[in-house]
PDB file of C-alpha atoms and ligand atoms in Angstrom:
ATOM      1  CA  UNK A   1     178.573  99.011 -16.504  1.00  0.00           C
ATOM      2  CA  UNK A   2     181.698  98.167 -14.501  1.00  0.00           C
ATOM      3  CA  UNK A   3     180.815  97.622 -10.840  1.00  0.00           C
ATOM      4  CA  UNK A   4     177.371  97.086  -9.409  1.00  0.00           C
ATOM      5  CA  UNK A   5     174.873  99.704  -8.340  1.00  0.00           C
ATOM      6  CA  UNK A   6     173.590  99.593  -4.795  1.00  0.00           C
ATOM      7  CA  UNK A   7     170.429 101.415  -3.587  1.00  0.00           C
ATOM      8  CA  UNK A   8     170.219 102.698  -0.018  1.00  0.00           C
ATOM      9  CA  UNK A   9     168.787 105.572   2.037  1.00  0.00           C
ATOM     10  CA  UNK A  10     170.365 109.006   1.753  1.00  0.00           C
ATOM     11  CA  UNK A  11     172.746 109.942   4.599  1.00  0.00           C
ATOM     12  CA  UNK A  12     173.057 113.495   5.979  1.00  0.00           C
ATOM     13  CA  UNK A  13     176.132 115.124   4.419  1.00  0.00           C
ATOM     14  CA  UNK A  14     175.397 113.787   0.930  1.00  0.00           C
ATOM     15  CA  UNK A  15     173.318 116.802  -0.161  1.00  0.00           C
ATOM     16  CA  UNK A  16     176.090 118.476  -2.198  1.00  0.00           C
ATOM     17  CA  UNK A  17     176.868 115.250  -4.090  1.00  0.00           C
ATOM     18  CA  UNK A  18     173.162 114.947  -4.919  1.00  0.00           C
ATOM     19  CA  UNK A  19     173.211 118.484  -6.301  1.00  0.00           C
ATOM     20  CA  UNK A  20     175.866 117.208  -8.749  1.00  0.00           C
ATOM     21  CA  UNK A  21     173.501 114.418  -9.836  1.00  0.00           C
ATOM     22  CA  UNK A  22     170.594 116.881 -10.247  1.00  0.00           C
ATOM     23  CA  UNK A  23     172.770 119.389 -12.111  1.00  0.00           C
ATOM     24  CA  UNK A  24     174.248 116.917 -14.628  1.00  0.00           C
ATOM     25  CA  UNK A  25     170.889 115.151 -15.161  1.00  0.00           C
ATOM     26  CA  UNK A  26     169.327 118.446 -16.191  1.00  0.00           C
ATOM     27  CA  UNK A  27     172.278 120.086 -17.999  1.00  0.00           C
ATOM     28  CA  UNK A  28     173.452 116.969 -19.898  1.00  0.00           C
ATOM     29  CA  UNK A  29     170.255 114.903 -20.393  1.00  0.00           C
ATOM     30  CA  UNK A  30     167.058 116.968 -19.953  1.00  0.00           C
ATOM     31  CA  UNK A  31     168.722 119.754 -21.966  1.00  0.00           C
ATOM     32  CA  UNK A  32     167.777 117.762 -25.107  1.00  0.00           C
ATOM     33  CA  UNK A  33     164.099 118.506 -24.451  1.00  0.00           C
ATOM     34  CA  UNK A  34     164.292 122.016 -22.937  1.00  0.00           C
ATOM     35  CA  UNK A  35     165.783 125.362 -23.984  1.00  0.00           C
ATOM     36  CA  UNK A  36     168.965 126.760 -22.414  1.00  0.00           C
ATOM     37  CA  UNK A  37     166.817 129.321 -20.572  1.00  0.00           C
ATOM     38  CA  UNK A  38     164.594 126.583 -19.112  1.00  0.00           C
ATOM     39  CA  UNK A  39     167.629 124.482 -18.100  1.00  0.00           C
ATOM     40  CA  UNK A  40     169.263 127.457 -16.343  1.00  0.00           C
ATOM     41  CA  UNK A  41     166.064 128.277 -14.441  1.00  0.00           C
ATOM     42  CA  UNK A  42     165.516 124.622 -13.441  1.00  0.00           C
ATOM     43  CA  UNK A  43     169.112 123.982 -12.299  1.00  0.00           C
ATOM     44  CA  UNK A  44     170.986 127.237 -11.728  1.00  0.00           C
ATOM     45  CA  UNK A  45     174.694 126.911 -10.952  1.00  0.00           C
ATOM     46  CA  UNK A  46     174.323 129.294  -8.017  1.00  0.00           C
ATOM     47  CA  UNK A  47     171.321 127.599  -6.383  1.00  0.00           C
ATOM     48  CA  UNK A  48     171.115 128.482  -2.663  1.00  0.00           C
ATOM     49  CA  UNK A  49     172.751 125.454  -0.992  1.00  0.00           C
ATOM     50  CA  UNK A  50     171.052 126.075   2.378  1.00  0.00           C
ATOM     51  CA  UNK A  51     167.641 125.738   0.700  1.00  0.00           C
ATOM     52  CA  UNK A  52     168.863 122.716  -1.303  1.00  0.00           C
ATOM     53  CA  UNK A  53     170.153 120.885   1.810  1.00  0.00           C
ATOM     54  CA  UNK A  54     166.844 121.503   3.605  1.00  0.00           C
ATOM     55  CA  UNK A  55     164.869 120.187   0.620  1.00  0.00           C
ATOM     56  CA  UNK A  56     166.950 116.974   0.356  1.00  0.00           C
ATOM     57  CA  UNK A  57     166.654 116.315   4.113  1.00  0.00           C
ATOM     58  CA  UNK A  58     162.891 116.807   3.877  1.00  0.00           C
ATOM     59  CA  UNK A  59     162.326 114.413   0.970  1.00  0.00           C
ATOM     60  CA  UNK A  60     164.689 111.704   2.417  1.00  0.00           C
ATOM     61  CA  UNK A  61     165.518 110.071  -0.922  1.00  0.00           C
ATOM     62  CA  UNK A  62     166.961 106.705  -1.812  1.00  0.00           C
ATOM     63  CA  UNK A  63     170.354 107.002  -3.498  1.00  0.00           C
ATOM     64  CA  UNK A  64     172.082 104.870  -6.124  1.00  0.00           C
ATOM     65  CA  UNK A  65     175.781 104.231  -5.446  1.00  0.00           C
ATOM     66  CA  UNK A  66     178.290 103.002  -8.050  1.00  0.00           C
ATOM     67  CA  UNK A  67     181.879 102.325  -6.875  1.00  0.00           C
ATOM     68  CA  UNK A  68     181.346 104.714  -3.948  1.00  0.00           C
ATOM     69  CA  UNK A  69     179.961 107.507  -6.165  1.00  0.00           C
ATOM     70  CA  UNK A  70     176.377 108.792  -5.858  1.00  0.00           C
ATOM     71  CA  UNK A  71     174.940 108.405  -9.374  1.00  0.00           C
ATOM     72  CA  UNK A  72     171.178 108.828  -8.830  1.00  0.00           C
ATOM     73  CA  UNK A  73     168.473 109.538  -6.286  1.00  0.00           C
ATOM     74  CA  UNK A  74     164.711 109.509  -5.911  1.00  0.00           C
ATOM     75  CA  UNK A  75     162.145 109.850  -3.151  1.00  0.00           C
ATOM     76  CA  UNK A  76     158.593 108.723  -2.455  1.00  0.00           C
ATOM     77  CA  UNK A  77     156.462 110.719  -0.038  1.00  0.00           C
ATOM     78  CA  UNK A  78     153.834 109.139   2.299  1.00  0.00           C
ATOM     79  CA  UNK A  79     151.056 110.297  -0.074  1.00  0.00           C
ATOM     80  CA  UNK A  80     152.742 108.534  -3.033  1.00  0.00           C
ATOM     81  CA  UNK A  81     154.204 111.674  -4.616  1.00  0.00           C
ATOM     82  CA  UNK A  82     157.664 111.334  -6.207  1.00  0.00           C
ATOM     83  CA  UNK A  83     159.216 114.786  -5.836  1.00  0.00           C
ATOM     84  CA  UNK A  84     162.709 114.215  -7.301  1.00  0.00           C
ATOM     85  CA  UNK A  85     163.938 111.536  -9.734  1.00  0.00           C
ATOM     86  CA  UNK A  86     167.397 112.080 -11.211  1.00  0.00           C
ATOM     87  CA  UNK A  87     170.216 109.966 -12.637  1.00  0.00           C
ATOM     88  CA  UNK A  88     173.643 111.521 -13.208  1.00  0.00           C
ATOM     89  CA  UNK A  89     174.158 112.790 -16.753  1.00  0.00           C
ATOM     90  CA  UNK A  90     177.521 110.970 -16.671  1.00  0.00           C
ATOM     91  CA  UNK A  91     175.780 107.543 -16.309  1.00  0.00           C
ATOM     92  CA  UNK A  92     172.690 107.587 -18.559  1.00  0.00           C
ATOM     93  CA  UNK A  93     170.766 104.541 -19.857  1.00  0.00           C
ATOM     94  CA  UNK A  94     172.621 102.010 -17.698  1.00  0.00           C
ATOM     95  CA  UNK A  95     169.653 100.795 -15.681  1.00  0.00           C
ATOM     96  CA  UNK A  96     170.275 103.057 -12.652  1.00  0.00           C
ATOM     97  CA  UNK A  97     166.856 104.752 -12.969  1.00  0.00           C
ATOM     98  CA  UNK A  98     165.202 101.327 -13.233  1.00  0.00           C
ATOM     99  CA  UNK A  99     166.848 100.158  -9.986  1.00  0.00           C
ATOM    100  CA  UNK A 100     165.678 103.317  -8.214  1.00  0.00           C
ATOM    101  CA  UNK A 101     162.112 102.990  -9.556  1.00  0.00           C
ATOM    102  CA  UNK A 102     161.964  99.327  -8.501  1.00  0.00           C
ATOM    103  CA  UNK A 103     163.011 100.348  -4.959  1.00  0.00           C
ATOM    104  CA  UNK A 104     160.428 103.175  -4.877  1.00  0.00           C
ATOM    105  CA  UNK A 105     157.643 100.788  -5.943  1.00  0.00           C
ATOM    106  CA  UNK A 106     158.765  98.240  -3.301  1.00  0.00           C
ATOM    107  CA  UNK A 107     158.736 100.953  -0.624  1.00  0.00           C
ATOM    108  CA  UNK A 108     155.298 102.235  -1.706  1.00  0.00           C
ATOM    109  CA  UNK A 109     153.893  98.686  -1.602  1.00  0.00           C
ATOM    110  CA  UNK A 110     155.398  98.129   1.863  1.00  0.00           C
ATOM    111  CA  UNK A 111     153.697 101.337   3.066  1.00  0.00           C
ATOM    112  CA  UNK A 112     150.368 100.306   1.414  1.00  0.00           C
ATOM    113  CA  UNK A 113     150.392 103.466  -0.715  1.00  0.00           C
ATOM    114  CA  UNK A 114     147.625 102.997  -3.340  1.00  0.00           C
ATOM    115  CA  UNK A 115     148.938 105.313  -6.077  1.00  0.00           C
ATOM    116  CA  UNK A 116     152.225 106.897  -7.184  1.00  0.00           C
ATOM    117  CA  UNK A 117     152.168 110.363  -8.776  1.00  0.00           C
ATOM    118  CA  UNK A 118     154.835 112.720 -10.108  1.00  0.00           C
ATOM    119  CA  UNK A 119     155.239 115.865 -12.185  1.00  0.00           C
ATOM    120  CA  UNK A 120     157.403 114.317 -14.879  1.00  0.00           C
ATOM    121  CA  UNK A 121     159.708 116.157 -17.277  1.00  0.00           C
ATOM    122  CA  UNK A 122     159.414 115.600 -21.043  1.00  0.00           C
ATOM    123  CA  UNK A 123     162.722 113.728 -20.829  1.00  0.00           C
ATOM    124  CA  UNK A 124     161.555 111.270 -18.179  1.00  0.00           C
ATOM    125  CA  UNK A 125     158.057 110.594 -19.572  1.00  0.00           C
ATOM    126  CA  UNK A 126     159.057 107.538 -21.706  1.00  0.00           C
ATOM    127  CA  UNK A 127     160.902 106.112 -18.677  1.00  0.00           C
ATOM    128  CA  UNK A 128     157.887 106.584 -16.356  1.00  0.00           C
ATOM    129  CA  UNK A 129     155.564 105.169 -19.064  1.00  0.00           C
ATOM    130  CA  UNK A 130     157.770 102.060 -19.184  1.00  0.00           C
ATOM    131  CA  UNK A 131     157.000 101.595 -15.475  1.00  0.00           C
ATOM    132  CA  UNK A 132     153.227 101.794 -16.038  1.00  0.00           C
ATOM    133  CA  UNK A 133     152.657 105.500 -15.379  1.00  0.00           C
ATOM    134  CA  UNK A 134     150.054 107.297 -17.532  1.00  0.00           C
ATOM    135  CA  UNK A 135     149.694 111.023 -18.181  1.00  0.00           C
ATOM    136  CA  UNK A 136     146.914 112.653 -16.123  1.00  0.00           C
ATOM    137  CA  UNK A 137     147.415 116.225 -17.373  1.00  0.00           C
ATOM    138  CA  UNK A 138     149.940 118.490 -19.068  1.00  0.00           C
ATOM    139  CA  UNK A 139     151.280 121.246 -16.801  1.00  0.00           C
ATOM    140  CA  UNK A 140     153.170 124.524 -17.304  1.00  0.00           C
ATOM    141  CA  UNK A 141     154.783 125.336 -13.931  1.00  0.00           C
ATOM    142  CA  UNK A 142     156.909 128.453 -13.587  1.00  0.00           C
ATOM    143  CA  UNK A 143     160.380 127.911 -12.123  1.00  0.00           C
ATOM    144  CA  UNK A 144     162.303 131.043 -11.151  1.00  0.00           C
ATOM    145  CA  UNK A 145     160.220 133.049 -13.639  1.00  0.00           C
ATOM    146  CA  UNK A 146     160.489 130.594 -16.572  1.00  0.00           C
ATOM    147  CA  UNK A 147     157.805 128.111 -17.727  1.00  0.00           C
ATOM    148  CA  UNK A 148     159.230 124.550 -17.639  1.00  0.00           C
ATOM    149  CA  UNK A 149     156.459 122.238 -19.001  1.00  0.00           C
ATOM    150  CA  UNK A 150     155.950 118.776 -17.543  1.00  0.00           C
ATOM    151  CA  UNK A 151     153.087 116.294 -17.102  1.00  0.00           C
ATOM    152  CA  UNK A 152     151.369 114.922 -14.021  1.00  0.00           C
ATOM    153  CA  UNK A 153     151.650 111.120 -14.311  1.00  0.00           C
ATOM    154  CA  UNK A 154     150.204 108.415 -12.067  1.00  0.00           C
ATOM    155  CA  UNK A 155     150.314 104.665 -11.540  1.00  0.00           C
ATOM    156  CA  UNK A 156     148.095 102.501  -9.336  1.00  0.00           C
ATOM    157  CA  UNK A 157     149.759  99.988  -7.022  1.00  0.00           C
ATOM    158  CA  UNK A 158     148.419  96.608  -5.900  1.00  0.00           C
TER     159      UNK A 158
HETATM  160  C1  COA B   1     164.693 109.775 -16.764  1.00  0.00           C
HETATM  161  C2  COA B   1     165.916 109.214 -16.076  1.00  0.00           C
HETATM  162  C3  COA B   1     165.714 109.234 -14.579  1.00  0.00           C
HETATM  163  C4  COA B   1     166.154 107.767 -16.558  1.00  0.00           C
HETATM  164  O1  COA B   1     167.282 107.203 -15.880  1.00  0.00           O
HETATM  165  P1  COA B   1     168.229 106.089 -16.571  1.00  0.00           P
HETATM  166  O2  COA B   1     169.124 105.537 -15.527  1.00  0.00           O
HETATM  167  O3  COA B   1     168.879 106.665 -17.761  1.00  0.00           O
HETATM  168  O4  COA B   1     167.127 105.022 -17.000  1.00  0.00           O
HETATM  169  P2  COA B   1     167.329 103.451 -17.360  1.00  0.00           P
HETATM  170  O5  COA B   1     168.702 103.232 -17.909  1.00  0.00           O
HETATM  171  O6  COA B   1     166.945 102.646 -16.174  1.00  0.00           O
HETATM  172  O7  COA B   1     166.234 103.291 -18.512  1.00  0.00           O
HETATM  173  C5  COA B   1     165.306 102.237 -18.544  1.00  0.00           C
HETATM  174  C6  COA B   1     164.456 102.360 -19.769  1.00  0.00           C
HETATM  175  O8  COA B   1     163.641 103.534 -19.707  1.00  0.00           O
HETATM  176  C7  COA B   1     163.496 104.083 -21.035  1.00  0.00           C
HETATM  177  N1  COA B   1     164.196 105.389 -21.123  1.00  0.00           N
HETATM  178  C8  COA B   1     165.083 105.914 -20.246  1.00  0.00           C
HETATM  179  N2  COA B   1     165.480 107.137 -20.656  1.00  0.00           N
HETATM  180  C9  COA B   1     164.832 107.370 -21.833  1.00  0.00           C
HETATM  181  C10 COA B   1     164.817 108.449 -22.755  1.00  0.00           C
HETATM  182  N3  COA B   1     165.547 109.578 -22.562  1.00  0.00           N
HETATM  183  N4  COA B   1     164.058 108.327 -23.878  1.00  0.00           N
HETATM  184  C11 COA B   1     163.327 107.224 -24.102  1.00  0.00           C
HETATM  185  N5  COA B   1     163.277 106.163 -23.261  1.00  0.00           N
HETATM  186  C12 COA B   1     164.021 106.247 -22.137  1.00  0.00           C
HETATM  187  C13 COA B   1     164.146 103.070 -21.981  1.00  0.00           C
HETATM  188  O9  COA B   1     163.171 102.104 -22.307  1.00  0.00           O
HETATM  189  C14 COA B   1     165.207 102.472 -21.077  1.00  0.00           C
HETATM  190  O10 COA B   1     165.636 101.192 -21.492  1.00  0.00           O
HETATM  191  P3  COA B   1     166.830 101.065 -22.607  1.00  0.00           P
HETATM  192  O11 COA B   1     167.937 101.989 -22.208  1.00  0.00           O
HETATM  193  O12 COA B   1     167.191  99.626 -22.528  1.00  0.00           O
HETATM  194  O13 COA B   1     166.200 101.476 -23.903  1.00  0.00           O
HETATM  195  C15 COA B   1     167.180 110.051 -16.425  1.00  0.00           C
HETATM  196  O14 COA B   1     167.309 110.093 -17.827  1.00  0.00           O
HETATM  197  C16 COA B   1     167.193 111.478 -15.930  1.00  0.00           C
HETATM  198  O15 COA B   1     167.565 111.758 -14.797  1.00  0.00           O
HETATM  199  N6  COA B   1     166.825 112.412 -16.841  1.00  0.00           N
HETATM  200  C17 COA B   1     167.011 113.822 -16.679  1.00  0.00           C
HETATM  201  C18 COA B   1     166.356 114.444 -15.508  1.00  0.00           C
HETATM  202  C19 COA B   1     164.887 114.298 -15.452  1.00  0.00           C
HETATM  203  O16 COA B   1     164.190 114.682 -16.365  1.00  0.00           O
HETATM  204  N7  COA B   1     164.431 113.745 -14.316  1.00  0.00           N
HETATM  205  C20 COA B   1     163.070 113.520 -14.058  1.00  0.00           C
HETATM  206  C21 COA B   1     162.413 114.689 -13.421  1.00  0.00           C
HETATM  207  S1  COA B   1     160.724 114.268 -13.193  1.00  0.00           S
END
Protein backbone atom coordinates (compact mmCIF):
# COMPACT_ATOMS: atom_id res chain seq x y z
CA UNK A 1 0.00 0.00 0.00
CA UNK A 2 1.48 3.39 -0.89
CA UNK A 3 1.18 5.78 2.05
CA UNK A 4 0.40 4.87 5.62
CA UNK A 5 -2.99 4.44 7.22
CA UNK A 6 -3.80 6.53 10.25
CA UNK A 7 -6.67 5.78 12.69
CA UNK A 8 -8.46 8.62 14.47
CA UNK A 9 -11.90 9.64 15.75
CA UNK A 10 -14.59 10.58 13.25
CA UNK A 11 -15.14 14.34 12.80
CA UNK A 12 -18.58 15.89 12.16
CA UNK A 13 -18.92 16.56 8.43
CA UNK A 14 -17.39 13.22 7.42
CA UNK A 15 -20.71 11.34 7.32
CA UNK A 16 -21.12 11.45 3.52
CA UNK A 17 -17.58 10.15 2.94
CA UNK A 18 -18.33 7.28 5.33
CA UNK A 19 -21.44 6.45 3.31
CA UNK A 20 -19.05 5.95 0.35
CA UNK A 21 -17.02 3.48 2.43
CA UNK A 22 -20.18 1.62 3.53
CA UNK A 23 -21.58 1.58 -0.01
CA UNK A 24 -18.43 0.24 -1.73
CA UNK A 25 -17.75 -2.29 1.07
CA UNK A 26 -21.18 -3.80 0.53
CA UNK A 27 -21.54 -3.40 -3.26
CA UNK A 28 -17.97 -4.46 -4.18
CA UNK A 29 -16.95 -6.89 -1.39
CA UNK A 30 -19.95 -8.27 0.55
CA UNK A 31 -21.76 -8.72 -2.78
CA UNK A 32 -19.73 -11.94 -3.21
CA UNK A 33 -21.67 -13.53 -0.34
CA UNK A 34 -25.12 -11.94 -0.80
CA UNK A 35 -27.65 -11.67 -3.64
CA UNK A 36 -28.20 -8.43 -5.58
CA UNK A 37 -31.54 -8.03 -3.78
CA UNK A 38 -29.87 -8.36 -0.36
CA UNK A 39 -27.10 -5.91 -1.34
CA UNK A 40 -29.64 -3.32 -2.55
CA UNK A 41 -31.68 -3.61 0.66
CA UNK A 42 -28.57 -3.39 2.87
CA UNK A 43 -27.01 -0.40 1.06
CA UNK A 44 -29.56 1.40 -1.10
CA UNK A 45 -28.21 4.18 -3.31
CA UNK A 46 -30.99 6.49 -2.15
CA UNK A 47 -30.57 5.92 1.60
CA UNK A 48 -32.00 8.86 3.59
CA UNK A 49 -28.89 10.95 4.36
CA UNK A 50 -30.50 12.71 7.35
CA UNK A 51 -31.00 9.33 9.04
CA UNK A 52 -27.49 8.22 8.00
CA UNK A 53 -25.82 11.35 9.44
CA UNK A 54 -27.69 10.89 12.73
CA UNK A 55 -26.64 7.23 12.93
CA UNK A 56 -22.94 8.02 12.31
CA UNK A 57 -22.96 10.82 14.91
CA UNK A 58 -24.56 8.45 17.42
CA UNK A 59 -22.07 5.60 16.98
CA UNK A 60 -19.00 7.97 16.96
CA UNK A 61 -16.72 5.65 14.97
CA UNK A 62 -12.98 5.54 14.51
CA UNK A 63 -11.95 6.20 10.92
CA UNK A 64 -9.03 4.95 8.83
CA UNK A 65 -7.38 7.63 6.68
CA UNK A 66 -5.06 6.93 3.73
CA UNK A 67 -3.48 9.94 1.96
CA UNK A 68 -6.31 12.15 3.23
CA UNK A 69 -9.04 9.75 2.05
CA UNK A 70 -11.41 7.98 4.46
CA UNK A 71 -10.99 4.27 3.64
CA UNK A 72 -12.64 2.53 6.62
CA UNK A 73 -14.52 3.03 9.86
CA UNK A 74 -15.72 1.12 12.89
CA UNK A 75 -17.24 1.85 16.28
CA UNK A 76 -17.39 0.24 19.70
CA UNK A 77 -20.28 1.08 22.01
CA UNK A 78 -19.96 1.30 25.85
CA UNK A 79 -21.57 -2.17 26.16
CA UNK A 80 -18.96 -3.68 23.80
CA UNK A 81 -21.22 -3.87 20.74
CA UNK A 82 -19.59 -3.14 17.36
CA UNK A 83 -22.40 -1.68 15.25
CA UNK A 84 -20.56 -0.84 12.00
CA UNK A 85 -17.31 -2.27 10.59
CA UNK A 86 -16.53 -1.38 6.97
CA UNK A 87 -13.46 -1.02 4.76
CA UNK A 88 -13.76 0.65 1.36
CA UNK A 89 -14.28 -1.82 -1.49
CA UNK A 90 -11.53 0.10 -3.34
CA UNK A 91 -8.91 -0.88 -0.68
CA UNK A 92 -9.59 -4.51 0.32
CA UNK A 93 -7.14 -6.90 2.03
CA UNK A 94 -4.50 -4.25 2.74
CA UNK A 95 -4.58 -4.46 6.52
CA UNK A 96 -6.95 -1.49 7.04
CA UNK A 97 -9.56 -3.64 8.83
CA UNK A 98 -6.82 -5.07 11.07
CA UNK A 99 -5.68 -1.57 12.10
CA UNK A 100 -9.27 -0.61 12.93
CA UNK A 101 -9.88 -3.81 14.93
CA UNK A 102 -6.64 -3.31 16.88
CA UNK A 103 -7.79 0.23 17.79
CA UNK A 104 -11.26 -1.02 18.81
CA UNK A 105 -9.73 -3.69 21.08
CA UNK A 106 -7.38 -1.09 22.62
CA UNK A 107 -10.32 1.25 23.27
CA UNK A 108 -12.44 -1.56 24.78
CA UNK A 109 -9.56 -2.56 27.08
CA UNK A 110 -9.07 1.08 28.14
CA UNK A 111 -12.79 1.28 29.02
CA UNK A 112 -12.62 -2.09 30.90
CA UNK A 113 -15.27 -3.56 28.59
CA UNK A 114 -15.32 -7.34 29.30
CA UNK A 115 -16.68 -8.60 25.97
CA UNK A 116 -16.98 -7.44 22.35
CA UNK A 117 -20.02 -8.51 20.31
CA UNK A 118 -21.21 -7.85 16.76
CA UNK A 119 -23.74 -9.06 14.20
CA UNK A 120 -21.22 -10.06 11.56
CA UNK A 121 -21.88 -10.50 7.85
CA UNK A 122 -20.90 -13.75 6.09
CA UNK A 123 -18.14 -11.76 4.37
CA UNK A 124 -16.58 -10.49 7.60
CA UNK A 125 -16.84 -13.72 9.63
CA UNK A 126 -13.35 -15.07 8.69
CA UNK A 127 -11.87 -11.65 9.53
CA UNK A 128 -13.59 -11.52 12.96
CA UNK A 129 -12.60 -15.17 13.61
CA UNK A 130 -8.97 -14.19 12.94
CA UNK A 131 -9.31 -11.69 15.81
CA UNK A 132 -10.59 -14.35 18.23
CA UNK A 133 -14.35 -13.89 17.78
CA UNK A 134 -16.54 -17.03 17.88
CA UNK A 135 -20.05 -17.49 16.52
CA UNK A 136 -22.75 -17.36 19.23
CA UNK A 137 -25.76 -17.81 16.93
CA UNK A 138 -26.86 -17.53 13.31
CA UNK A 139 -29.36 -14.72 12.69
CA UNK A 140 -31.77 -13.78 9.89
CA UNK A 141 -32.52 -10.05 10.35
CA UNK A 142 -34.83 -8.30 7.91
CA UNK A 143 -33.45 -5.12 6.35
CA UNK A 144 -35.93 -2.98 4.42
CA UNK A 145 -38.10 -6.07 3.87
CA UNK A 146 -35.29 -8.44 2.81
CA UNK A 147 -33.63 -11.13 4.98
CA UNK A 148 -29.85 -10.48 5.17
CA UNK A 149 -28.35 -13.37 7.23
CA UNK A 150 -25.47 -12.74 9.61
CA UNK A 151 -24.10 -14.25 12.84
CA UNK A 152 -23.79 -12.88 16.35
CA UNK A 153 -20.09 -13.22 17.26
CA UNK A 154 -18.33 -12.46 20.53
CA UNK A 155 -14.85 -12.24 22.02
CA UNK A 156 -13.83 -11.92 25.67
CA UNK A 157 -11.29 -9.26 26.61
CA UNK A 158 -8.70 -9.39 29.39
C1 LIG B 1 -14.40 -7.61 6.57
C2 LIG B 1 -13.59 -6.38 6.25
C3 LIG B 1 -13.89 -5.29 7.25
C4 LIG B 1 -12.09 -6.73 6.28
O1 LIG B 1 -11.31 -5.56 6.02
P1 LIG B 1 -9.87 -5.64 5.29
O2 LIG B 1 -9.22 -4.31 5.41
O3 LIG B 1 -10.03 -6.17 3.93
O4 LIG B 1 -9.15 -6.71 6.22
P2 LIG B 1 -7.56 -6.99 6.40
O5 LIG B 1 -6.84 -6.64 5.13
O6 LIG B 1 -7.09 -6.32 7.64
O7 LIG B 1 -7.58 -8.58 6.60
C5 LIG B 1 -6.88 -9.22 7.63
C6 LIG B 1 -7.08 -10.70 7.52
O8 LIG B 1 -8.44 -11.05 7.77
C7 LIG B 1 -8.81 -12.16 6.93
N1 LIG B 1 -9.81 -11.73 5.91
C8 LIG B 1 -10.15 -10.46 5.58
N2 LIG B 1 -11.12 -10.47 4.64
C9 LIG B 1 -11.37 -11.78 4.36
C10 LIG B 1 -12.25 -12.46 3.48
N3 LIG B 1 -13.11 -11.79 2.67
N4 LIG B 1 -12.21 -13.82 3.44
C11 LIG B 1 -11.37 -14.51 4.23
N5 LIG B 1 -10.51 -13.94 5.11
C12 LIG B 1 -10.52 -12.59 5.17
C13 LIG B 1 -7.52 -12.61 6.24
O9 LIG B 1 -6.87 -13.52 7.10
C14 LIG B 1 -6.76 -11.30 6.17
O10 LIG B 1 -5.36 -11.48 6.04
P3 LIG B 1 -4.71 -11.68 4.55
O11 LIG B 1 -5.29 -10.64 3.65
O12 LIG B 1 -3.26 -11.51 4.81
O13 LIG B 1 -5.10 -13.07 4.14
C15 LIG B 1 -13.93 -5.86 4.82
O14 LIG B 1 -13.73 -6.90 3.90
C16 LIG B 1 -15.34 -5.35 4.62
O15 LIG B 1 -15.65 -4.20 4.90
N6 LIG B 1 -16.20 -6.23 4.05
C17 LIG B 1 -17.49 -5.89 3.53
C18 LIG B 1 -18.45 -5.29 4.48
C19 LIG B 1 -18.78 -6.12 5.66
O16 LIG B 1 -19.22 -7.24 5.53
N7 LIG B 1 -18.57 -5.51 6.84
C20 LIG B 1 -18.82 -6.12 8.08
C21 LIG B 1 -20.21 -5.91 8.54
S1 LIG B 1 -20.38 -6.75 10.07
